């Protein structure tokens, strides 16, 4: 199998606070990896290091065998390949749904307006947002906004998608539609790294589950193993707490 992301001895410190400690993780093309763990364990920081919203303190991150920390690495291009969906939707409030999905394509990828529109419409269709292309973000529900954010990232040709608790800011009745959208994406062969507290999603959709605790990967494995027979005591404690 082909590694798309390889994280090697990654360390991240904020001042004296070592938030990520010797993280080693490879993700294969098409794999769906979920990251679970307590608040403050470093899940968001890890995702943010992967697309260089945070600069690692030590170690390396390879994208298709190339270090993203190399001086001559093309970061803007990399960011189009590695899309990120945040808890807060981060849509452009002054643009409608369609424009939200075309702006990056024309500006960063230099696509023509016509081509950008075609690609945006294909992706809006995938997330079920075709009826809303003229709407402004303020006119959408949280779940709809999140589906637009996903379509926008896909329109940039993302081959890896990073999700940081994409459903945790949503009203409960909106969670299902976003998880369904993510599930259908998982089945298209997209590589996904998903930080989530939705244990049912992690169990059902992921190929591999990573449990983080205090800045380290405390345990990783197949969902059927992690959820039914976790080896580490701290994994057992965490799961008991969140599944009760
Ligand atoms: N920009 C920052 N400056 C200083 N400390 C930070 C910064 N970002 C994160 N931290 C610290 O790093 C640690 C890990 O934070 P992180 O946000 O990665 O955790 P998390 O696992 O995503 O938690 P949660 O489940 O609450 O989202 C925390 O102690 C946090 O306070
Ligand atoms: Mg977080």
PDB file of C-alpha atoms and ligand atoms in Angstrom:
ATOM      1  CA  UNK A   1       0.000   0.000   0.000  1.00  0.00           C
ATOM      2  CA  UNK A   2       0.994   3.570  -0.641  1.00  0.00           C
ATOM      3  CA  UNK A   3       1.597   5.889   2.318  1.00  0.00           C
ATOM      4  CA  UNK A   4       0.044   9.247   1.695  1.00  0.00           C
ATOM      5  CA  UNK A   5       0.973  10.782   5.062  1.00  0.00           C
ATOM      6  CA  UNK A   6       3.850   9.666   7.261  1.00  0.00           C
ATOM      7  CA  UNK A   7       4.427  11.345  10.608  1.00  0.00           C
ATOM      8  CA  UNK A   8       7.834  10.653  12.124  1.00  0.00           C
ATOM      9  CA  UNK A   9       8.849  11.466  15.689  1.00  0.00           C
ATOM     10  CA  UNK A  10       6.630  14.523  15.680  1.00  0.00           C
ATOM     11  CA  UNK A  11       6.953  16.806  18.675  1.00  0.00           C
ATOM     12  CA  UNK A  12       5.065  20.032  19.322  1.00  0.00           C
ATOM     13  CA  UNK A  13       5.736  22.345  22.228  1.00  0.00           C
ATOM     14  CA  UNK A  14       3.936  25.513  23.203  1.00  0.00           C
ATOM     15  CA  UNK A  15       6.582  27.175  25.330  1.00  0.00           C
ATOM     16  CA  UNK A  16       7.571  24.535  27.860  1.00  0.00           C
ATOM     17  CA  UNK A  17       4.354  22.597  27.366  1.00  0.00           C
ATOM     18  CA  UNK A  18       5.056  19.497  25.287  1.00  0.00           C
ATOM     19  CA  UNK A  19       1.698  18.852  23.667  1.00  0.00           C
ATOM     20  CA  UNK A  20       2.745  16.180  21.151  1.00  0.00           C
ATOM     21  CA  UNK A  21       5.434  13.687  22.153  1.00  0.00           C
ATOM     22  CA  UNK A  22       7.132  11.499  19.586  1.00  0.00           C
ATOM     23  CA  UNK A  23       4.084  10.855  17.424  1.00  0.00           C
ATOM     24  CA  UNK A  24       4.583   8.222  14.717  1.00  0.00           C
ATOM     25  CA  UNK A  25       1.737   7.558  12.339  1.00  0.00           C
ATOM     26  CA  UNK A  26       1.363   6.559   8.721  1.00  0.00           C
ATOM     27  CA  UNK A  27      -1.840   6.823   6.771  1.00  0.00           C
ATOM     28  CA  UNK A  28      -2.369   4.894   3.563  1.00  0.00           C
ATOM     29  CA  UNK A  29      -4.173   6.129   0.509  1.00  0.00           C
ATOM     30  CA  UNK A  30      -7.898   5.566   0.917  1.00  0.00           C
ATOM     31  CA  UNK A  31      -7.695   4.871   4.613  1.00  0.00           C
ATOM     32  CA  UNK A  32     -10.144   6.332   7.113  1.00  0.00           C
ATOM     33  CA  UNK A  33      -8.432   6.994  10.433  1.00  0.00           C
ATOM     34  CA  UNK A  34     -10.305   8.363  13.405  1.00  0.00           C
ATOM     35  CA  UNK A  35      -8.617  10.007  16.367  1.00  0.00           C
ATOM     36  CA  UNK A  36     -10.284   9.831  19.751  1.00  0.00           C
ATOM     37  CA  UNK A  37      -9.144  10.942  23.188  1.00  0.00           C
ATOM     38  CA  UNK A  38      -9.825  13.284  26.072  1.00  0.00           C
ATOM     39  CA  UNK A  39      -9.921  17.044  25.831  1.00  0.00           C
ATOM     40  CA  UNK A  40      -6.401  18.449  25.744  1.00  0.00           C
ATOM     41  CA  UNK A  41      -4.761  15.213  24.575  1.00  0.00           C
ATOM     42  CA  UNK A  42      -3.413  16.943  21.440  1.00  0.00           C
ATOM     43  CA  UNK A  43      -5.857  15.784  18.736  1.00  0.00           C
ATOM     44  CA  UNK A  44      -6.429  19.210  17.158  1.00  0.00           C
ATOM     45  CA  UNK A  45      -2.757  20.113  17.431  1.00  0.00           C
ATOM     46  CA  UNK A  46      -1.870  16.948  15.521  1.00  0.00           C
ATOM     47  CA  UNK A  47      -4.301  17.790  12.710  1.00  0.00           C
ATOM     48  CA  UNK A  48      -3.072  21.379  12.657  1.00  0.00           C
ATOM     49  CA  UNK A  49       0.515  20.176  12.319  1.00  0.00           C
ATOM     50  CA  UNK A  50      -0.482  17.974   9.385  1.00  0.00           C
ATOM     51  CA  UNK A  51      -1.536  20.980   7.330  1.00  0.00           C
ATOM     52  CA  UNK A  52       1.022  23.279   8.949  1.00  0.00           C
ATOM     53  CA  UNK A  53      -1.374  25.568  10.726  1.00  0.00           C
ATOM     54  CA  UNK A  54       1.078  24.766  13.548  1.00  0.00           C
ATOM     55  CA  UNK A  55       4.765  24.340  12.969  1.00  0.00           C
ATOM     56  CA  UNK A  56       6.184  21.152  14.498  1.00  0.00           C
ATOM     57  CA  UNK A  57       8.951  21.636  17.095  1.00  0.00           C
ATOM     58  CA  UNK A  58      10.763  18.477  15.972  1.00  0.00           C
ATOM     59  CA  UNK A  59      10.263  15.442  13.772  1.00  0.00           C
ATOM     60  CA  UNK A  60       8.977  15.290  10.252  1.00  0.00           C
ATOM     61  CA  UNK A  61       5.772  14.942   8.245  1.00  0.00           C
ATOM     62  CA  UNK A  62       5.910  13.429   4.780  1.00  0.00           C
ATOM     63  CA  UNK A  63       3.251  13.816   2.117  1.00  0.00           C
ATOM     64  CA  UNK A  64       3.760  11.204  -0.611  1.00  0.00           C
ATOM     65  CA  UNK A  65       7.326  10.706   0.629  1.00  0.00           C
ATOM     66  CA  UNK A  66       8.192  14.401   0.511  1.00  0.00           C
ATOM     67  CA  UNK A  67       8.858  16.412   3.676  1.00  0.00           C
ATOM     68  CA  UNK A  68       6.305  19.190   4.082  1.00  0.00           C
ATOM     69  CA  UNK A  69       8.883  20.963   6.263  1.00  0.00           C
ATOM     70  CA  UNK A  70      11.459  21.253   3.491  1.00  0.00           C
ATOM     71  CA  UNK A  71      12.360  24.851   2.616  1.00  0.00           C
ATOM     72  CA  UNK A  72      11.327  24.459  -1.013  1.00  0.00           C
ATOM     73  CA  UNK A  73       8.064  22.617  -0.307  1.00  0.00           C
ATOM     74  CA  UNK A  74       5.082  24.110  -2.134  1.00  0.00           C
ATOM     75  CA  UNK A  75       2.774  24.806   0.785  1.00  0.00           C
ATOM     76  CA  UNK A  76      -0.131  26.540  -1.026  1.00  0.00           C
ATOM     77  CA  UNK A  77      -0.367  23.598  -3.403  1.00  0.00           C
ATOM     78  CA  UNK A  78      -0.158  21.112  -0.523  1.00  0.00           C
ATOM     79  CA  UNK A  79      -3.030  22.852   1.251  1.00  0.00           C
ATOM     80  CA  UNK A  80      -5.236  22.277  -1.786  1.00  0.00           C
ATOM     81  CA  UNK A  81      -4.477  18.545  -1.573  1.00  0.00           C
ATOM     82  CA  UNK A  82      -5.098  18.371   2.148  1.00  0.00           C
ATOM     83  CA  UNK A  83      -8.466  19.886   2.947  1.00  0.00           C
ATOM     84  CA  UNK A  84      -9.556  20.721   6.458  1.00  0.00           C
ATOM     85  CA  UNK A  85     -13.054  20.919   7.877  1.00  0.00           C
ATOM     86  CA  UNK A  86     -13.318  22.636  11.235  1.00  0.00           C
ATOM     87  CA  UNK A  87     -15.828  22.576  14.038  1.00  0.00           C
ATOM     88  CA  UNK A  88     -16.750  26.153  13.127  1.00  0.00           C
ATOM     89  CA  UNK A  89     -17.618  26.203   9.477  1.00  0.00           C
ATOM     90  CA  UNK A  90     -15.308  28.982   8.257  1.00  0.00           C
ATOM     91  CA  UNK A  91     -17.388  29.809   5.192  1.00  0.00           C
ATOM     92  CA  UNK A  92     -17.131  33.228   3.556  1.00  0.00           C
ATOM     93  CA  UNK A  93     -20.217  35.039   4.886  1.00  0.00           C
ATOM     94  CA  UNK A  94     -20.394  37.484   1.986  1.00  0.00           C
ATOM     95  CA  UNK A  95     -20.378  34.799  -0.719  1.00  0.00           C
ATOM     96  CA  UNK A  96     -23.192  32.454  -1.649  1.00  0.00           C
ATOM     97  CA  UNK A  97     -22.848  28.668  -1.503  1.00  0.00           C
ATOM     98  CA  UNK A  98     -21.662  28.284  -5.084  1.00  0.00           C
ATOM     99  CA  UNK A  99     -19.183  31.158  -4.801  1.00  0.00           C
ATOM    100  CA  UNK A 100     -17.810  29.665  -1.585  1.00  0.00           C
ATOM    101  CA  UNK A 101     -16.933  26.574  -3.599  1.00  0.00           C
ATOM    102  CA  UNK A 102     -15.476  28.378  -6.633  1.00  0.00           C
ATOM    103  CA  UNK A 103     -13.419  31.192  -5.043  1.00  0.00           C
ATOM    104  CA  UNK A 104     -10.439  29.047  -4.028  1.00  0.00           C
ATOM    105  CA  UNK A 105     -10.461  27.221  -7.333  1.00  0.00           C
ATOM    106  CA  UNK A 106     -10.197  30.373  -9.442  1.00  0.00           C
ATOM    107  CA  UNK A 107      -7.773  32.201  -7.139  1.00  0.00           C
ATOM    108  CA  UNK A 108      -5.450  29.405  -6.021  1.00  0.00           C
ATOM    109  CA  UNK A 109      -5.845  26.770  -8.731  1.00  0.00           C
ATOM    110  CA  UNK A 110      -6.307  29.376 -11.507  1.00  0.00           C
ATOM    111  CA  UNK A 111      -9.268  27.511 -12.943  1.00  0.00           C
ATOM    112  CA  UNK A 112     -11.643  29.332 -15.269  1.00  0.00           C
ATOM    113  CA  UNK A 113     -14.927  30.511 -13.771  1.00  0.00           C
ATOM    114  CA  UNK A 114     -16.769  27.986 -15.918  1.00  0.00           C
ATOM    115  CA  UNK A 115     -14.634  25.010 -14.907  1.00  0.00           C
ATOM    116  CA  UNK A 116     -14.708  25.996 -11.234  1.00  0.00           C
ATOM    117  CA  UNK A 117     -18.487  26.176 -11.368  1.00  0.00           C
ATOM    118  CA  UNK A 118     -18.782  22.753 -12.970  1.00  0.00           C
ATOM    119  CA  UNK A 119     -16.540  21.168 -10.322  1.00  0.00           C
ATOM    120  CA  UNK A 120     -18.303  22.992  -7.486  1.00  0.00           C
ATOM    121  CA  UNK A 121     -21.687  21.796  -8.708  1.00  0.00           C
ATOM    122  CA  UNK A 122     -20.491  18.190  -8.870  1.00  0.00           C
ATOM    123  CA  UNK A 123     -19.311  18.361  -5.278  1.00  0.00           C
ATOM    124  CA  UNK A 124     -22.368  20.227  -4.000  1.00  0.00           C
ATOM    125  CA  UNK A 125     -24.419  17.452  -5.559  1.00  0.00           C
ATOM    126  CA  UNK A 126     -22.388  14.841  -3.636  1.00  0.00           C
ATOM    127  CA  UNK A 127     -23.232  16.515  -0.325  1.00  0.00           C
ATOM    128  CA  UNK A 128     -26.858  17.148  -1.238  1.00  0.00           C
ATOM    129  CA  UNK A 129     -26.593  20.940  -1.379  1.00  0.00           C
ATOM    130  CA  UNK A 130     -27.613  21.580  -5.005  1.00  0.00           C
ATOM    131  CA  UNK A 131     -30.910  23.268  -4.018  1.00  0.00           C
ATOM    132  CA  UNK A 132     -29.048  25.885  -1.987  1.00  0.00           C
ATOM    133  CA  UNK A 133     -26.384  27.183  -4.355  1.00  0.00           C
ATOM    134  CA  UNK A 134     -27.672  30.770  -4.260  1.00  0.00           C
ATOM    135  CA  UNK A 135     -28.058  30.875  -0.464  1.00  0.00           C
ATOM    136  CA  UNK A 136     -25.778  32.825   1.860  1.00  0.00           C
ATOM    137  CA  UNK A 137     -24.204  30.938   4.791  1.00  0.00           C
ATOM    138  CA  UNK A 138     -26.401  32.887   7.232  1.00  0.00           C
ATOM    139  CA  UNK A 139     -29.481  31.322   5.624  1.00  0.00           C
ATOM    140  CA  UNK A 140     -28.253  27.765   6.196  1.00  0.00           C
ATOM    141  CA  UNK A 141     -28.456  25.413   9.157  1.00  0.00           C
ATOM    142  CA  UNK A 142     -25.234  24.277  10.801  1.00  0.00           C
ATOM    143  CA  UNK A 143     -25.437  20.887   9.112  1.00  0.00           C
ATOM    144  CA  UNK A 144     -25.913  22.494   5.717  1.00  0.00           C
ATOM    145  CA  UNK A 145     -22.987  24.849   6.314  1.00  0.00           C
ATOM    146  CA  UNK A 146     -20.789  21.929   7.211  1.00  0.00           C
ATOM    147  CA  UNK A 147     -21.782  20.089   4.027  1.00  0.00           C
ATOM    148  CA  UNK A 148     -20.849  23.172   2.002  1.00  0.00           C
ATOM    149  CA  UNK A 149     -17.489  23.300   3.790  1.00  0.00           C
ATOM    150  CA  UNK A 150     -16.922  19.679   2.754  1.00  0.00           C
ATOM    151  CA  UNK A 151     -17.903  20.407  -0.872  1.00  0.00           C
ATOM    152  CA  UNK A 152     -15.566  23.389  -0.889  1.00  0.00           C
ATOM    153  CA  UNK A 153     -12.605  21.309   0.257  1.00  0.00           C
ATOM    154  CA  UNK A 154     -13.424  18.583  -2.274  1.00  0.00           C
ATOM    155  CA  UNK A 155     -13.576  21.185  -5.043  1.00  0.00           C
ATOM    156  CA  UNK A 156      -9.926  21.973  -4.388  1.00  0.00           C
ATOM    157  CA  UNK A 157      -9.078  18.381  -5.381  1.00  0.00           C
ATOM    158  CA  UNK A 158      -8.400  17.371  -1.803  1.00  0.00           C
ATOM    159  CA  UNK A 159      -6.952  13.878  -1.725  1.00  0.00           C
ATOM    160  CA  UNK A 160      -6.749  13.886   2.062  1.00  0.00           C
ATOM    161  CA  UNK A 161      -9.434  15.406   4.238  1.00  0.00           C
ATOM    162  CA  UNK A 162      -8.834  16.382   7.844  1.00  0.00           C
ATOM    163  CA  UNK A 163     -11.923  16.768  10.002  1.00  0.00           C
ATOM    164  CA  UNK A 164     -11.692  18.326  13.455  1.00  0.00           C
ATOM    165  CA  UNK A 165     -14.872  17.458  15.348  1.00  0.00           C
ATOM    166  CA  UNK A 166     -17.047  18.494  12.405  1.00  0.00           C
ATOM    167  CA  UNK A 167     -20.283  17.735  14.241  1.00  0.00           C
ATOM    168  CA  UNK A 168     -19.602  19.031  17.727  1.00  0.00           C
ATOM    169  CA  UNK A 169     -20.954  22.552  17.086  1.00  0.00           C
ATOM    170  CA  UNK A 170     -24.149  21.221  15.525  1.00  0.00           C
ATOM    171  CA  UNK A 171     -27.623  20.891  16.934  1.00  0.00           C
ATOM    172  CA  UNK A 172     -28.250  17.196  17.598  1.00  0.00           C
ATOM    173  CA  UNK A 173     -30.737  16.863  14.747  1.00  0.00           C
ATOM    174  CA  UNK A 174     -28.066  18.035  12.257  1.00  0.00           C
ATOM    175  CA  UNK A 175     -25.364  15.590  13.290  1.00  0.00           C
ATOM    176  CA  UNK A 176     -26.735  12.636  11.339  1.00  0.00           C
ATOM    177  CA  UNK A 177     -26.747  14.332   7.930  1.00  0.00           C
ATOM    178  CA  UNK A 178     -23.108  15.388   8.258  1.00  0.00           C
ATOM    179  CA  UNK A 179     -21.992  11.951   9.451  1.00  0.00           C
ATOM    180  CA  UNK A 180     -23.902  10.382   6.540  1.00  0.00           C
ATOM    181  CA  UNK A 181     -22.109  12.702   4.123  1.00  0.00           C
ATOM    182  CA  UNK A 182     -18.758  11.764   5.638  1.00  0.00           C
ATOM    183  CA  UNK A 183     -19.637   8.096   5.515  1.00  0.00           C
ATOM    184  CA  UNK A 184     -20.446   8.269   1.813  1.00  0.00           C
ATOM    185  CA  UNK A 185     -17.149  10.091   1.197  1.00  0.00           C
ATOM    186  CA  UNK A 186     -15.301   7.375   3.065  1.00  0.00           C
ATOM    187  CA  UNK A 187     -16.717   4.887   0.592  1.00  0.00           C
ATOM    188  CA  UNK A 188     -15.378   6.856  -2.397  1.00  0.00           C
ATOM    189  CA  UNK A 189     -11.782   6.027  -1.478  1.00  0.00           C
ATOM    190  CA  UNK A 190     -10.940   9.463  -0.102  1.00  0.00           C
ATOM    191  CA  UNK A 191      -8.256   9.420   2.590  1.00  0.00           C
ATOM    192  CA  UNK A 192      -9.745  10.821   5.782  1.00  0.00           C
ATOM    193  CA  UNK A 193      -8.346  11.673   9.205  1.00  0.00           C
ATOM    194  CA  UNK A 194     -11.208  12.438  11.527  1.00  0.00           C
ATOM    195  CA  UNK A 195     -11.031  13.740  15.085  1.00  0.00           C
ATOM    196  CA  UNK A 196     -14.367  12.862  16.580  1.00  0.00           C
ATOM    197  CA  UNK A 197     -16.244  12.147  19.762  1.00  0.00           C
ATOM    198  CA  UNK A 198     -18.864  10.237  17.778  1.00  0.00           C
ATOM    199  CA  UNK A 199     -17.854   6.756  18.862  1.00  0.00           C
ATOM    200  CA  UNK A 200     -20.517   5.054  16.732  1.00  0.00           C
ATOM    201  CA  UNK A 201     -19.066   6.749  13.660  1.00  0.00           C
ATOM    202  CA  UNK A 202     -15.515   5.791  14.637  1.00  0.00           C
ATOM    203  CA  UNK A 203     -16.594   2.205  15.176  1.00  0.00           C
ATOM    204  CA  UNK A 204     -18.569   1.858  11.994  1.00  0.00           C
ATOM    205  CA  UNK A 205     -16.630   3.882   9.434  1.00  0.00           C
ATOM    206  CA  UNK A 206     -12.954   3.844  10.338  1.00  0.00           C
ATOM    207  CA  UNK A 207     -10.338   1.418   9.169  1.00  0.00           C
ATOM    208  CA  UNK A 208      -8.189   2.341  12.149  1.00  0.00           C
ATOM    209  CA  UNK A 209      -8.765   4.106  15.447  1.00  0.00           C
ATOM    210  CA  UNK A 210      -6.062   6.134  17.193  1.00  0.00           C
ATOM    211  CA  UNK A 211      -6.485   6.786  20.899  1.00  0.00           C
ATOM    212  CA  UNK A 212      -4.502   9.791  22.096  1.00  0.00           C
ATOM    213  CA  UNK A 213      -3.708  10.529  25.706  1.00  0.00           C
ATOM    214  CA  UNK A 214      -1.521  13.352  27.028  1.00  0.00           C
ATOM    215  CA  UNK A 215       0.275  13.970  23.760  1.00  0.00           C
ATOM    216  CA  UNK A 216       1.026  10.380  22.797  1.00  0.00           C
ATOM    217  CA  UNK A 217      -0.695   7.704  20.751  1.00  0.00           C
ATOM    218  CA  UNK A 218      -1.569   5.438  23.640  1.00  0.00           C
ATOM    219  CA  UNK A 219      -3.171   2.756  21.502  1.00  0.00           C
ATOM    220  CA  UNK A 220      -4.199   2.175  17.915  1.00  0.00           C
ATOM    221  CA  UNK A 221      -5.950  -0.611  16.132  1.00  0.00           C
ATOM    222  CA  UNK A 222      -8.929  -1.818  14.206  1.00  0.00           C
ATOM    223  CA  UNK A 223     -12.210  -0.436  15.542  1.00  0.00           C
ATOM    224  CA  UNK A 224     -13.493  -3.907  16.408  1.00  0.00           C
ATOM    225  CA  UNK A 225     -10.455  -4.420  18.641  1.00  0.00           C
ATOM    226  CA  UNK A 226     -10.249  -0.953  20.206  1.00  0.00           C
ATOM    227  CA  UNK A 227     -13.933  -0.850  21.095  1.00  0.00           C
ATOM    228  CA  UNK A 228     -14.362  -4.399  22.299  1.00  0.00           C
ATOM    229  CA  UNK A 229     -10.988  -5.362  23.732  1.00  0.00           C
ATOM    230  CA  UNK A 230      -8.773  -2.323  24.314  1.00  0.00           C
ATOM    231  CA  UNK A 231      -5.372  -3.353  25.628  1.00  0.00           C
ATOM    232  CA  UNK A 232      -4.378  -0.258  27.566  1.00  0.00           C
ATOM    233  CA  UNK A 233      -5.934   0.669  30.843  1.00  0.00           C
ATOM    234  CA  UNK A 234      -6.245   4.322  29.852  1.00  0.00           C
ATOM    235  CA  UNK A 235      -8.124   3.345  26.661  1.00  0.00           C
ATOM    236  CA  UNK A 236     -10.489   1.240  28.757  1.00  0.00           C
ATOM    237  CA  UNK A 237     -11.056   4.120  31.166  1.00  0.00           C
ATOM    238  CA  UNK A 238     -11.662   6.606  28.374  1.00  0.00           C
ATOM    239  CA  UNK A 239     -14.130   4.351  26.569  1.00  0.00           C
ATOM    240  CA  UNK A 240     -15.981   3.559  29.773  1.00  0.00           C
ATOM    241  CA  UNK A 241     -16.354   7.267  30.389  1.00  0.00           C
ATOM    242  CA  UNK A 242     -17.568   8.242  26.913  1.00  0.00           C
ATOM    243  CA  UNK A 243     -19.704   5.189  26.154  1.00  0.00           C
ATOM    244  CA  UNK A 244     -21.699   5.165  29.350  1.00  0.00           C
TER     245      UNK A 244
HETATM  246  N1  LIG B   1      -1.939  27.894  20.361  1.00  0.00           N
HETATM  247  C1  LIG B   1      -1.708  27.306  21.543  1.00  0.00           C
HETATM  248  N2  LIG B   1      -0.926  27.887  22.471  1.00  0.00           N
HETATM  249  C2  LIG B   1      -0.670  27.290  23.652  1.00  0.00           C
HETATM  250  N3  LIG B   1      -1.148  26.098  24.014  1.00  0.00           N
HETATM  251  C3  LIG B   1      -1.959  25.468  23.140  1.00  0.00           C
HETATM  252  C4  LIG B   1      -2.277  26.029  21.861  1.00  0.00           C
HETATM  253  N4  LIG B   1      -3.081  25.166  21.202  1.00  0.00           N
HETATM  254  C5  LIG B   1      -3.263  24.117  22.026  1.00  0.00           C
HETATM  255  N5  LIG B   1      -2.587  24.287  23.191  1.00  0.00           N
HETATM  256  C6  LIG B   1      -2.542  23.322  24.317  1.00  0.00           C
HETATM  257  O1  LIG B   1      -2.197  22.072  23.783  1.00  0.00           O
HETATM  258  C7  LIG B   1      -2.899  21.029  24.462  1.00  0.00           C
HETATM  259  C8  LIG B   1      -3.594  20.170  23.455  1.00  0.00           C
HETATM  260  O2  LIG B   1      -4.616  20.932  22.837  1.00  0.00           O
HETATM  261  P1  LIG B   1      -5.499  20.387  21.652  1.00  0.00           P
HETATM  262  O3  LIG B   1      -6.390  21.499  21.253  1.00  0.00           O
HETATM  263  O4  LIG B   1      -4.629  19.802  20.615  1.00  0.00           O
HETATM  264  O5  LIG B   1      -6.312  19.228  22.369  1.00  0.00           O
HETATM  265  P2  LIG B   1      -7.565  18.406  21.849  1.00  0.00           P
HETATM  266  O6  LIG B   1      -7.243  16.976  22.067  1.00  0.00           O
HETATM  267  O7  LIG B   1      -7.917  18.835  20.472  1.00  0.00           O
HETATM  268  O8  LIG B   1      -8.709  18.827  22.869  1.00  0.00           O
HETATM  269  P3  LIG B   1     -10.307  19.021  22.643  1.00  0.00           P
HETATM  270  O9  LIG B   1     -10.901  17.651  22.680  1.00  0.00           O
HETATM  271  O10 LIG B   1     -10.735  19.839  23.807  1.00  0.00           O
HETATM  272  O11 LIG B   1     -10.508  19.730  21.335  1.00  0.00           O
HETATM  273  C9  LIG B   1      -3.790  21.714  25.460  1.00  0.00           C
HETATM  274  O12 LIG B   1      -3.149  21.673  26.708  1.00  0.00           O
HETATM  275  C10 LIG B   1      -3.891  23.123  24.948  1.00  0.00           C
HETATM  276  O13 LIG B   1      -4.091  24.021  25.991  1.00  0.00           O
HETATM  277 MG1  LIG B   2      -9.591  19.748  19.622  1.00  0.00          MG
END
